[in-house]
C-alpha positions in Angstrom: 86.3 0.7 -11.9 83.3 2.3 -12.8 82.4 3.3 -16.3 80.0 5.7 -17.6 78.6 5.7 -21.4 76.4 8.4 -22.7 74.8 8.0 -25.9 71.9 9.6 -27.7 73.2 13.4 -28.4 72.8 14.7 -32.1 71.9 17.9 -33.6 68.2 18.6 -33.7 66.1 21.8 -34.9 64.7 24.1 -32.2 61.3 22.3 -31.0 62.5 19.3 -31.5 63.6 16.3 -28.8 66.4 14.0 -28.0 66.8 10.9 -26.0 70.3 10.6 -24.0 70.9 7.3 -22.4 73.7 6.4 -20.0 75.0 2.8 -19.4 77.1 2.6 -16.0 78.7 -0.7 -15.0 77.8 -0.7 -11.6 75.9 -3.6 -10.0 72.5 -2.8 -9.9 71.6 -3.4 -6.0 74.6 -0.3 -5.4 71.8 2.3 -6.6 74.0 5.2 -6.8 73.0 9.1 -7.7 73.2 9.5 -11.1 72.8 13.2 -12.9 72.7 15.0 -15.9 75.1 17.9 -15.8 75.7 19.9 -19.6 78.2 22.1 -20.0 77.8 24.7 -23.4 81.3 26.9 -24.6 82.1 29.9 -22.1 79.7 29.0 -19.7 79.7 26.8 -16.7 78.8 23.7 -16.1 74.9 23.1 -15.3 73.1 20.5 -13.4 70.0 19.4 -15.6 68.6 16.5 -13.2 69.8 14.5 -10.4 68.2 11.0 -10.1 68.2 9.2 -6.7 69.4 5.8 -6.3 65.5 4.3 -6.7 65.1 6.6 -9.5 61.9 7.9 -6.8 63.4 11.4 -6.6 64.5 13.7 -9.2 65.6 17.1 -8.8 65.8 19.3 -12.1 67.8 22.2 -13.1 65.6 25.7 -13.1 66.0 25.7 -17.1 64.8 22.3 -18.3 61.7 21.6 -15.8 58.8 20.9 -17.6 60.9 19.7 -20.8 63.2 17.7 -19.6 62.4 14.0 -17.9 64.8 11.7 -16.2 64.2 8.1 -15.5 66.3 5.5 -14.3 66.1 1.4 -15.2 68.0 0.1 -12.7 67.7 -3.7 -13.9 70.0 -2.5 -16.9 71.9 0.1 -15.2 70.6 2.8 -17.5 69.6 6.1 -16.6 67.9 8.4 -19.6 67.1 12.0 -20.2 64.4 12.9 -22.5 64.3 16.2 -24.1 61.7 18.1 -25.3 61.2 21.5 -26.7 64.7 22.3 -27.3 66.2 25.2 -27.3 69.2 26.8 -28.6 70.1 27.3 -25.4 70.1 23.8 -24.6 72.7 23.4 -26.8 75.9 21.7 -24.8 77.8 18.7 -24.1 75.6 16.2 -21.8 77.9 14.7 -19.5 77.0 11.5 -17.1 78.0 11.4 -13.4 77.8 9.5 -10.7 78.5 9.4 -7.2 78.0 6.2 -4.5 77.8 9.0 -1.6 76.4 12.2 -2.3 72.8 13.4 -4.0 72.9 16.6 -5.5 73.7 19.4 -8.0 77.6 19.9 -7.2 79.4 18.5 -9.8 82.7 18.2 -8.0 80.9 16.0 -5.4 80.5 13.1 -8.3 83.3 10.7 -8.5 82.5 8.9 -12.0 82.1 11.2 -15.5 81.0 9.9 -19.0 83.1 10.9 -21.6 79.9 13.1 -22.9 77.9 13.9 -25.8 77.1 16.9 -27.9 73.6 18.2 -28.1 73.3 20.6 -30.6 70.1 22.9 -31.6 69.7 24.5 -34.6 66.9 27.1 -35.5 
């Protein structure tokens, strides 16, 4: 079974920057996709950054390129996303995903979810 654990969310003033970390337990030579999807009240469910099984390719939602930065350790199974420049429309709950097939933004495509974490923005 695999499990996903987000970590890092927190309220944080408009400008400001966040680090969210995910801890997966799957063996490190699987190198599955890994992705960032956020999902804010009333709205659907995004896809922020989708990071490739080296951690080589990343692909990042319209909305967070240029302030947003994915990386990948895959020694400790952890993938991260570093915020910068929030906005209060960044505001959401972060959710983890992976998937040991597919690479992309559809959500339903990922087999394993984080339980997520709340990024709020306040101006």
């Amino acid at each position: 079974q695999v499990h996903l654990v987000e970590s890092g969310g927190g309220q944080v003033q408009v400008g400001g920057s966040l680090r969210l970390s995910c801890a997966t337990s799957v063996r490190v030579f699987d190198r599955p996709t890994m992705a960032w999807f956020r999902q804010a009240p009333g709205k659907e469910r995004e896809s922020v950054a989708i990071v490739s099984g080296t951690g080589r390719v990343i692909i990042y939602g319209d909305s967070v390129k240029g302030r947003f930065t994915a990386s990948r350790d895959t020694a400790k199974n952890v993938v991260y996303l570093q915020m910068r420049d929030l906005k209060p429309e960044d505001a959401a709950i972060y959710y983890c995903a992976l998937s040991e097939t597919y690479y992309g933004g559809n959500g339903t495509m990922y087999e394993y979810w984080g339980q997520g974490t709340q990024v709020t923005v306040s101006s």
